[in-house]
Structures are given as C-alpha cells and as structure tokens.
Rosetta silent file (secondary structure, phi, psi, omega in degrees, C-alpha in Angstrom):
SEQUENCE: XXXXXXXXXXXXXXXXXXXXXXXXXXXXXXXXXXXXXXXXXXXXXXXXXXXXXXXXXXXXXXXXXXXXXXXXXXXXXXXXXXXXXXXXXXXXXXXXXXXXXXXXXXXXXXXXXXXXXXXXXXXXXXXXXXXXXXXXXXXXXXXXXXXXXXXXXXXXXXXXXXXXXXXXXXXXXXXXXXXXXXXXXXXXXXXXXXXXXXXXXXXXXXXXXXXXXXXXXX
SCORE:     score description
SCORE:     0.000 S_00000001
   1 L     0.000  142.501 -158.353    3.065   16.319  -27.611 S_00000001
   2 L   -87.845  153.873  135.428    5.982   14.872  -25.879 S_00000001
   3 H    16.857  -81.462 -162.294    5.586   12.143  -22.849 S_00000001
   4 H   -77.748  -34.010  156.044    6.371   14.388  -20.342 S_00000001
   5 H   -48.212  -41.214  176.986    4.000   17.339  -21.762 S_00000001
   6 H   -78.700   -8.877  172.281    1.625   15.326  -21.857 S_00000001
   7 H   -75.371  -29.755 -175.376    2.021   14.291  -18.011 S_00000001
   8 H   -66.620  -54.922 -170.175    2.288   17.929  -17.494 S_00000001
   9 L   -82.715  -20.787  169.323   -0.779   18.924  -18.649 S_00000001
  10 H   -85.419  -14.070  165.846   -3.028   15.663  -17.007 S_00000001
  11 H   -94.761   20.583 -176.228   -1.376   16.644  -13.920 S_00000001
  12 H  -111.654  -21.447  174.867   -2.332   20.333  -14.002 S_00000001
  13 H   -64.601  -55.960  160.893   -5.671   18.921  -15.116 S_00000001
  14 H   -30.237  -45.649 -154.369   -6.056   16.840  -11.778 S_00000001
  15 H  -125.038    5.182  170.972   -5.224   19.430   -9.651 S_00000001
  16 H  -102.518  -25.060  156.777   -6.903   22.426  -11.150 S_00000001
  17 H   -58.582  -48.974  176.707  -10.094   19.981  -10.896 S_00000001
  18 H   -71.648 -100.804 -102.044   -9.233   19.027   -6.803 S_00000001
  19 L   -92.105   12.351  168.995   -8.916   22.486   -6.110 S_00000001
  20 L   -84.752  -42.023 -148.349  -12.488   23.505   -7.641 S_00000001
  21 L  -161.273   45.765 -169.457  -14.301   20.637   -5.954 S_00000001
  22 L   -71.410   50.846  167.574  -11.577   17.818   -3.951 S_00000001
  23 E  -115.916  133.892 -148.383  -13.934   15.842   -3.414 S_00000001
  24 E  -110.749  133.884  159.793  -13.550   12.299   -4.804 S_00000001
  25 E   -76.075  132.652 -161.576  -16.618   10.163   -4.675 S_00000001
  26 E  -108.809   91.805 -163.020  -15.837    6.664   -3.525 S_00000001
  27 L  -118.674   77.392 -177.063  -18.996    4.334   -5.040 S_00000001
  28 L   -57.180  136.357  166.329  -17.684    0.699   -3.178 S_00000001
  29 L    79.596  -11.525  175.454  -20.301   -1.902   -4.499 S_00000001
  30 L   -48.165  140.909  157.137  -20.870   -0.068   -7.769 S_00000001
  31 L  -103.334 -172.526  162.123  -22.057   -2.307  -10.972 S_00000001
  32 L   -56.601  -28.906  173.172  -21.550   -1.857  -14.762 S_00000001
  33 L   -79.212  -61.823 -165.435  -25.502   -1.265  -15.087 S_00000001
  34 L   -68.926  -19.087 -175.703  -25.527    1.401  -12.797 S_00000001
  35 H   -20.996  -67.674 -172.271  -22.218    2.910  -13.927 S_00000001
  36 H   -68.920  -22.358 -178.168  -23.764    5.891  -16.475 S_00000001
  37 H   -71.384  -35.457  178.956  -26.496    7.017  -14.270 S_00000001
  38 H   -79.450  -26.033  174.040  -24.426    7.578  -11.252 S_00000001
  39 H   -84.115  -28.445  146.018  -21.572    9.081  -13.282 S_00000001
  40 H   -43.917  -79.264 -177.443  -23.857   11.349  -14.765 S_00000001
  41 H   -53.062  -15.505  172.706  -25.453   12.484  -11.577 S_00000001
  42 H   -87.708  -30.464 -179.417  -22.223   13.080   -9.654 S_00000001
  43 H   -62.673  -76.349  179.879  -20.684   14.918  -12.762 S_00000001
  44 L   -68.515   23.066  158.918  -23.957   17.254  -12.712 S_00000001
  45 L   -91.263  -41.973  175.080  -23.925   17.534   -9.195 S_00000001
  46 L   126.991    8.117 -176.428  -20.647   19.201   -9.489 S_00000001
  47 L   -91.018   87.940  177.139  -18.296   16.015   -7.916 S_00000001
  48 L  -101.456   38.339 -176.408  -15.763   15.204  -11.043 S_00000001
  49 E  -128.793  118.289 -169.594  -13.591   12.955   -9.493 S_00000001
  50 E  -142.968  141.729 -170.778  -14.792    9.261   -9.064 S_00000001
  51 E  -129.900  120.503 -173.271  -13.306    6.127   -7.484 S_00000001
  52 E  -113.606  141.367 -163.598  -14.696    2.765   -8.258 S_00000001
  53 L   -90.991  170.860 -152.184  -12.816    0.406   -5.880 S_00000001
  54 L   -68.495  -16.627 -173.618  -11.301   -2.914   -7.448 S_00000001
  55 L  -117.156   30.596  166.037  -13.496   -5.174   -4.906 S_00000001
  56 L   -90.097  160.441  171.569  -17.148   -3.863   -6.148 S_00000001
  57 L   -55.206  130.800 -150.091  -18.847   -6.183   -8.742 S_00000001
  58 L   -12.386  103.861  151.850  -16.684   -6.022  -12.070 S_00000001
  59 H   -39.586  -32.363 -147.218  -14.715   -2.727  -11.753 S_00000001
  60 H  -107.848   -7.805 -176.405  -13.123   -2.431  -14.503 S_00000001
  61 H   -97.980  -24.612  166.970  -16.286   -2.600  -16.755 S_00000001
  62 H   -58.065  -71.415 -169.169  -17.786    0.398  -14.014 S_00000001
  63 H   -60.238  -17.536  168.470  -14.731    2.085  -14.597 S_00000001
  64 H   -99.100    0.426 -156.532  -14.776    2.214  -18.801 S_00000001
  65 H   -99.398  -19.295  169.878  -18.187    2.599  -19.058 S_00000001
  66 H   -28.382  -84.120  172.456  -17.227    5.977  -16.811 S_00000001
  67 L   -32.738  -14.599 -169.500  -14.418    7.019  -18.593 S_00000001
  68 L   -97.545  -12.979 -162.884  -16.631    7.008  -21.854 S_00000001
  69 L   -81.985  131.823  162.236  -19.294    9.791  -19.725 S_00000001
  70 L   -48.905  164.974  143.701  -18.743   13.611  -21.399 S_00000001
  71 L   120.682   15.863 -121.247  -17.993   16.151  -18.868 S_00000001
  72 L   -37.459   91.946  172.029  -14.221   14.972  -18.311 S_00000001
  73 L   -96.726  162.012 -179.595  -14.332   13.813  -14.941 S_00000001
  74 E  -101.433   93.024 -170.526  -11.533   12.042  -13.963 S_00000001
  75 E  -105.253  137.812  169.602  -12.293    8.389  -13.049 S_00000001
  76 E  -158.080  176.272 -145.415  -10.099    5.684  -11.188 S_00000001
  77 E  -134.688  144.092 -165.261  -10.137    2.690   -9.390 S_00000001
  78 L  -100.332  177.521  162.691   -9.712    1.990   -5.524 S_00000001
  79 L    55.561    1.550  174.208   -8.599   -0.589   -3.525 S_00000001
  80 L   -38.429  139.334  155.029   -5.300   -1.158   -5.994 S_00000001
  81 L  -137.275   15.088 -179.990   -3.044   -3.393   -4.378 S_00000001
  82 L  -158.468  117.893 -159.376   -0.817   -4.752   -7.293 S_00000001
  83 H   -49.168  -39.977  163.301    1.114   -3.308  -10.048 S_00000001
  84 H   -58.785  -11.164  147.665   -0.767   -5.953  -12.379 S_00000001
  85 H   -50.163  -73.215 -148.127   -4.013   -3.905  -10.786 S_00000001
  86 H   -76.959  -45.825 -164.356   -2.705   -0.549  -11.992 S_00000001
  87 H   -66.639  -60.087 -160.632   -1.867   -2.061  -15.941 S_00000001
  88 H   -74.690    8.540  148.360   -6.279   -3.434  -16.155 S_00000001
  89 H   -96.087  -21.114 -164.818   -7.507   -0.233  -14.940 S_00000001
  90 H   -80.567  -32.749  149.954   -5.329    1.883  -16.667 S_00000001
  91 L   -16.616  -62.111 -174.834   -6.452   -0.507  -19.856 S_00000001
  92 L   -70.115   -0.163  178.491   -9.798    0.103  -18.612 S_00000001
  93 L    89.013  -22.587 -177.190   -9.584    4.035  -19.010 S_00000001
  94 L   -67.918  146.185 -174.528   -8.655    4.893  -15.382 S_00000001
  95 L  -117.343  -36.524  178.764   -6.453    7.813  -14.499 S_00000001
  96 E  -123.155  105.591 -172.697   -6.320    7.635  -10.750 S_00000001
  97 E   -66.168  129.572  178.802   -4.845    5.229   -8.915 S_00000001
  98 E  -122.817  120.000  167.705   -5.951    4.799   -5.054 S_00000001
  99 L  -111.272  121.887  156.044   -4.788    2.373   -2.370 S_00000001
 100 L   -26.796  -19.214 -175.389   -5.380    1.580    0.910 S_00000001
 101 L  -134.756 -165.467  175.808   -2.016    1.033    1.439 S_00000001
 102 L  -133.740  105.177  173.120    1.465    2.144    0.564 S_00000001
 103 L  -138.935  115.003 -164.215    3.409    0.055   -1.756 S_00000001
 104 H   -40.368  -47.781 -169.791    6.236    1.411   -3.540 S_00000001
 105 H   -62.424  -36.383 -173.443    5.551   -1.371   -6.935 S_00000001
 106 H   -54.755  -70.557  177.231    2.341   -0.239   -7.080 S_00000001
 107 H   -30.055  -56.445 -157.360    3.250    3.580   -6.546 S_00000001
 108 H   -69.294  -36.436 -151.412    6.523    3.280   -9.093 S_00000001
 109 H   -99.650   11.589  140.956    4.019    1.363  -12.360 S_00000001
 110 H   -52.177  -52.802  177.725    1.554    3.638  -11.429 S_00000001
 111 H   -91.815  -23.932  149.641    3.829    6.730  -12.491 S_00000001
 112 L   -24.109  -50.289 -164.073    5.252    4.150  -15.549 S_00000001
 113 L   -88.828  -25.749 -155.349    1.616    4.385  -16.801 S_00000001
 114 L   100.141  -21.836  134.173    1.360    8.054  -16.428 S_00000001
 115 L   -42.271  156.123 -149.468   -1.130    8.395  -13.484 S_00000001
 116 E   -92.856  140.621 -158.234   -2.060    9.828  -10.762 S_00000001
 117 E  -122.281  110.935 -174.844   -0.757    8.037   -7.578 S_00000001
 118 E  -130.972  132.086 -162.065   -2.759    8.479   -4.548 S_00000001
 119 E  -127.559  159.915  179.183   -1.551    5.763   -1.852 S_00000001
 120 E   -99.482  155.946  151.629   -3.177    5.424    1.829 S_00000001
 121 E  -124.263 -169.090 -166.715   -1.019    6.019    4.740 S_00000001
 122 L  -145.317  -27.073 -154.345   -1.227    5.690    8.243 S_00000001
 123 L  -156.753  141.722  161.148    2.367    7.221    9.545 S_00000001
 124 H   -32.610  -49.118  154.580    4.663    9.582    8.734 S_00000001
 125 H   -51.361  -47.982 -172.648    6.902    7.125    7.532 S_00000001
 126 H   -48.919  -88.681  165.209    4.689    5.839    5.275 S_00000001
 127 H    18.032  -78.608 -179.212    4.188    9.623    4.070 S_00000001
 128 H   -59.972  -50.539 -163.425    7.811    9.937    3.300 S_00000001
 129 H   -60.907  -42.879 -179.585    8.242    6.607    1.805 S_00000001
 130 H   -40.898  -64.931  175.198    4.921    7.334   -0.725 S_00000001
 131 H   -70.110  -25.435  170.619    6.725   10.391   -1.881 S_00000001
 132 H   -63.287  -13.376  170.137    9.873    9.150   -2.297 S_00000001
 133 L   -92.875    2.606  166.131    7.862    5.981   -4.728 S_00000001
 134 L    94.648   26.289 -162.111    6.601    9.120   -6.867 S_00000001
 135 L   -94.813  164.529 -158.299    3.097    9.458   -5.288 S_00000001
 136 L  -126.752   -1.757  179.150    1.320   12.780   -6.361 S_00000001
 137 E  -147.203  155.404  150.542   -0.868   12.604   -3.647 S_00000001
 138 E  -143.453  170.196 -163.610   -1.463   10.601   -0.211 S_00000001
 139 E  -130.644  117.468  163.823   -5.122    9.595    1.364 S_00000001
 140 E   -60.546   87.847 -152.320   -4.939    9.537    5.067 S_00000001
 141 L  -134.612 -173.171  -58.006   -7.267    5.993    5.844 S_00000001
 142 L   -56.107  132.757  171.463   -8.657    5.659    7.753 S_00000001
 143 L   -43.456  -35.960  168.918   -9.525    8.773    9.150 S_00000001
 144 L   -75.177    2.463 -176.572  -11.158    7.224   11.872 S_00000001
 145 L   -91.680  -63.155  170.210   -8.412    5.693   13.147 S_00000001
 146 L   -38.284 -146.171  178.499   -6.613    9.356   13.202 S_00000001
 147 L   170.494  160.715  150.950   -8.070   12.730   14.403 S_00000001
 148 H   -45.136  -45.718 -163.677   -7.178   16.186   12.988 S_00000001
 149 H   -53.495  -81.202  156.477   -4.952   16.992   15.838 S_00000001
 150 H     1.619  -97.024  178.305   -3.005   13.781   14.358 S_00000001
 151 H   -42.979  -49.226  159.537   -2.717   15.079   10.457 S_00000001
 152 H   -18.026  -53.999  171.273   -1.679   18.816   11.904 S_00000001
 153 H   -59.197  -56.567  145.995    1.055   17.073   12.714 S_00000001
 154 H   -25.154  -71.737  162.532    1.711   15.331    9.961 S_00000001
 155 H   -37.033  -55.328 -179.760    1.400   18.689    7.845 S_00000001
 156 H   -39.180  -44.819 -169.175    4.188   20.010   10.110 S_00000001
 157 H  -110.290    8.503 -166.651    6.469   18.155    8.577 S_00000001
 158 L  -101.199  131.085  159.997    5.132   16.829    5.103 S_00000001
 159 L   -70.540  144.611 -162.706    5.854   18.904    1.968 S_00000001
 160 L   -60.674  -41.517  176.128    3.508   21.629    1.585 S_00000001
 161 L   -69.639   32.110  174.358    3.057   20.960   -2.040 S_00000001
 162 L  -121.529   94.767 -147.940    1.980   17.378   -1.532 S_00000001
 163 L   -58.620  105.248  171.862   -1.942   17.352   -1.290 S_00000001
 164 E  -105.156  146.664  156.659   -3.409   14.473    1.854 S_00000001
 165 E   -71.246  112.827 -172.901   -6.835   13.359    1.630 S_00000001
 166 E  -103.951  121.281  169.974   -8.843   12.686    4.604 S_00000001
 167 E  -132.587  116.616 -179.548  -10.679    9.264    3.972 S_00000001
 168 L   126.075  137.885  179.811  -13.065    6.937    6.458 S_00000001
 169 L    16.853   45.595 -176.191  -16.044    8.442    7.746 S_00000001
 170 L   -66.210   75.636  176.645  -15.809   11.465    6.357 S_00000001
 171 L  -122.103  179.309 -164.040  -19.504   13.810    6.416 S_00000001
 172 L   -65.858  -27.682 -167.071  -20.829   17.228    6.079 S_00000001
 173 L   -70.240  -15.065 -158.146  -20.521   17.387   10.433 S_00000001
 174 L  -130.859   -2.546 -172.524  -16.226   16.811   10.777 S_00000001
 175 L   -92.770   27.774  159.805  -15.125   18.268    7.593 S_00000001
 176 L  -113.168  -18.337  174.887  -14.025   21.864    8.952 S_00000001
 177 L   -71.044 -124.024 -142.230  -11.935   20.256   11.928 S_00000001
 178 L   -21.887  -26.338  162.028  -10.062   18.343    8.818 S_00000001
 179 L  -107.342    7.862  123.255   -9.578   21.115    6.723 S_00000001
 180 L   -44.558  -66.421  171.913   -8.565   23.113    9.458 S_00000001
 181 L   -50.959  -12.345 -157.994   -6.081   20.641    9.979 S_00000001
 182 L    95.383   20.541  118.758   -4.860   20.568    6.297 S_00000001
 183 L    26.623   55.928 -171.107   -7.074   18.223    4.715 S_00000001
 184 L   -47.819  -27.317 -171.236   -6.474   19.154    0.751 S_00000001
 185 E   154.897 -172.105 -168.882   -9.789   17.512    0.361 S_00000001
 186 E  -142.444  177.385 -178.362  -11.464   14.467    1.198 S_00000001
 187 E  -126.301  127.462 -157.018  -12.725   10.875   -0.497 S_00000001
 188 E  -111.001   98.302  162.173  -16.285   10.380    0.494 S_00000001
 189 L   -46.569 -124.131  174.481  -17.840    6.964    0.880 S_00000001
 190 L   -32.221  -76.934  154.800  -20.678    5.742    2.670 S_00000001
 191 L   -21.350  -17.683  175.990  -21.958    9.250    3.455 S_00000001
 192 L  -142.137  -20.181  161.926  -22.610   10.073   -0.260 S_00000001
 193 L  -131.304  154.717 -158.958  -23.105    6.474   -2.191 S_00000001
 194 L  -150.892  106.231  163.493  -24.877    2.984   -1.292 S_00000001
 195 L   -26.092  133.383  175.709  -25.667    0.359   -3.957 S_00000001
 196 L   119.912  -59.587 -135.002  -29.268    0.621   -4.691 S_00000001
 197 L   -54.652  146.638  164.044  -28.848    4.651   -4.470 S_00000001
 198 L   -83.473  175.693  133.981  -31.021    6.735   -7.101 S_00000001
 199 L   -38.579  -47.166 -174.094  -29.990    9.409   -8.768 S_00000001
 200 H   -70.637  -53.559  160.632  -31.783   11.849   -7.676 S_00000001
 201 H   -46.221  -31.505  172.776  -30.621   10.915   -4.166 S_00000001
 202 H   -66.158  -34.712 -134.164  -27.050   10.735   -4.982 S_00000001
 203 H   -90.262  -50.136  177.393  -27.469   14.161   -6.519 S_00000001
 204 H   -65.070  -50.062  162.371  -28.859   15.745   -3.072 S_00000001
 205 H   -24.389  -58.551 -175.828  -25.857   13.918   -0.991 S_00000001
 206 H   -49.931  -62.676 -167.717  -23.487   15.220   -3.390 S_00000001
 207 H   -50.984  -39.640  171.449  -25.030   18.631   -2.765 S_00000001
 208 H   -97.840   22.718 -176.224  -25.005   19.024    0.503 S_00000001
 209 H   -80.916  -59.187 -137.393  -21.060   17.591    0.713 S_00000001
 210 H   -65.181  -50.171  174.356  -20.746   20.395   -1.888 S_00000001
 211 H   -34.576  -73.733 -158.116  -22.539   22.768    0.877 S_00000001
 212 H   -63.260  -36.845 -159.034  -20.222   21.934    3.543 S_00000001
 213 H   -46.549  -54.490 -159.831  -16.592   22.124    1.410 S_00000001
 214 H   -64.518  -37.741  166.121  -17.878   25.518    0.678 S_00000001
 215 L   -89.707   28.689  157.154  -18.622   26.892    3.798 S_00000001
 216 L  -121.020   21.285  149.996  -15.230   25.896    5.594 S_00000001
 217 L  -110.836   27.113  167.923  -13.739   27.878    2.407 S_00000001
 218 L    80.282    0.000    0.000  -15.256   30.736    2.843 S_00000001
C-alpha cells in the first residue's frame, strides 16, 4: 500500500468512527497503571476515540499502553504544543493529534507523520489559518468562552466538509444547543473522567453522554 493509500484509508477510518460515536474522551490526569482499565471501559462503553493530554503523569506510556488495547480505538495525545511533541507520541502509537492552540509547525509535522490534526481555535482566523496548515479537523476551546450562537457563525463561513469540535464544559444538559449549532461532535472532559474514576463509573458517564448524542440525532 502506497503512502497516500494508506492515509486514505486511516482517514476514512477516523471519520467513519466520529460519525458513529464523535465523541472523544479527554482523560487529563490519566496514569500508565490505570491506562488498560479505562481504555477498556470506554471502548466497551461504546466511546473509541481517546485523548490522553501531554501534561497528565507520563503520557506517552498512557498513550502506548492504549494503543496496544483490541477494539481499534483510535488513541492520541492532547495538549501538543510542539512539533518535537507530535514525533514522541506518534513514536508512542498515537494517531490523533490535539492542541489547544493553533500552530501551523505543529499542524504541518503532524500531517508529515500521517495524522490526524485536530488544532483548538478561538476565531475565525484561526479557523482559516488551521486549514490552510493541513488540519483535518478544528476543536473549538474553550467552549465556554464561546456560545452556540458564536460557532453558527463560524459554520457560516467555514468549509462544510471540515468537522469543529465543541470542547470545555461540555455535558449531557448543552449538547443539543451545540449540535444545533454545527458541533460535528464534541471532546468530553471533566464531565466523563476524574483520576481516581472506576470503571464501572466511567462506563455509566460514558453512557449517559452516549444517551444524550443520540437523542439530539434523532
């Protein structure tokens, strides 16, 4: 399989995955102990998207011990801020890149590597610049800073085939205003993991996030 086939086919894998379930679990504070148990229970909860961000207790050992779980979920790392960032996770098994911010080096050795490029923005500009750096995605952060009204807008003018992410305080109560707005899906924090968290307990969060996507699709 050539390069670009093979980009072809991890990005129809990424996006035939978001549009089953976009919801990316965000587990901030994860360790390397806790890694298989939680990636198991979010996988069999029905979440297969997982972000462990770069400033939890070693990451990158969270993030392979993921990548190693059956089920193919699609695991990446958070909090990226440096193209040397993007080389140790993708080392590390990671597929999906996330930032807080929007930075083009990051963005460009992100799609070098092959990977999925999800960048935060704030502004329209930003927006534009992200896609124009190759990003395959962009995550709206924080959402509390924003409103729906806000992204609507955004949407007007943003190509339709470019997916945004609603991220920051993000629960089962606000996610039909945001996917009203155009919301492609959202990256769920607080609201669905907490160091400490059981399993079994992740497994009902997850469940009822799962609840709400589904009843603002219909």
């Amino acid at each position: 399989m050539s390069g670009d086939e093979e980009e072809g086919t991890r990005m129809t894998h990424w996006f035939d995955q978001i549009a089953r379930m976009p919801l990316v679990a965000i587990l901030r504070g994860l360790t390397p102990e806790d890694a298989p148990a939680i990636g198991e229970a979010l996988i069999a909860a029905g979440i297969p998207c997982i972000e462990v961000p770069l400033n939890s207790p070693r990451p990158l050992e969270s993030i392979a011990a993921l990548a190693q779980l059956p089920g193919g979920a699609l695991i990446g790392a958070g909090t990226v801020l440096t193209a040397e960032d993007v080389d140790q996770v993708a080392q590390a098994g990671g597929r999906i890149i996330v930032s807080p911010n929007m930075d083009p080096t990051v963005i460009r050795r992100t799609k070098e590597l092959r990977l999925i490029s999800l960048p935060g923005i704030a502004t329209p500009s930003e927006a534009f610049a992200a896609i124009a750096a190759g990003a395959d995605g962009l995550k709206l952060f924080p959402a509390e800073m924003h409103s729906p009204a806000v992204l609507k807008a955004m949407k007007a003018v943003l190509p339709a085939a470019v997916p945004v992410f609603a991220v920051g305080g993000i629960s089962p109560d606000n996610m039909a205003a945001w996917r009203s707005a155009g919301a492609a899906g959202f990256g769920i924090g607080s609201s669905l993991y907490r160091p400490g968290i059981s399993p079994e307990e992740l497994k009902k969060r997850a469940a009822r996030l799962i609840e709400a996507w589904r009843a603002v699709n219909g």
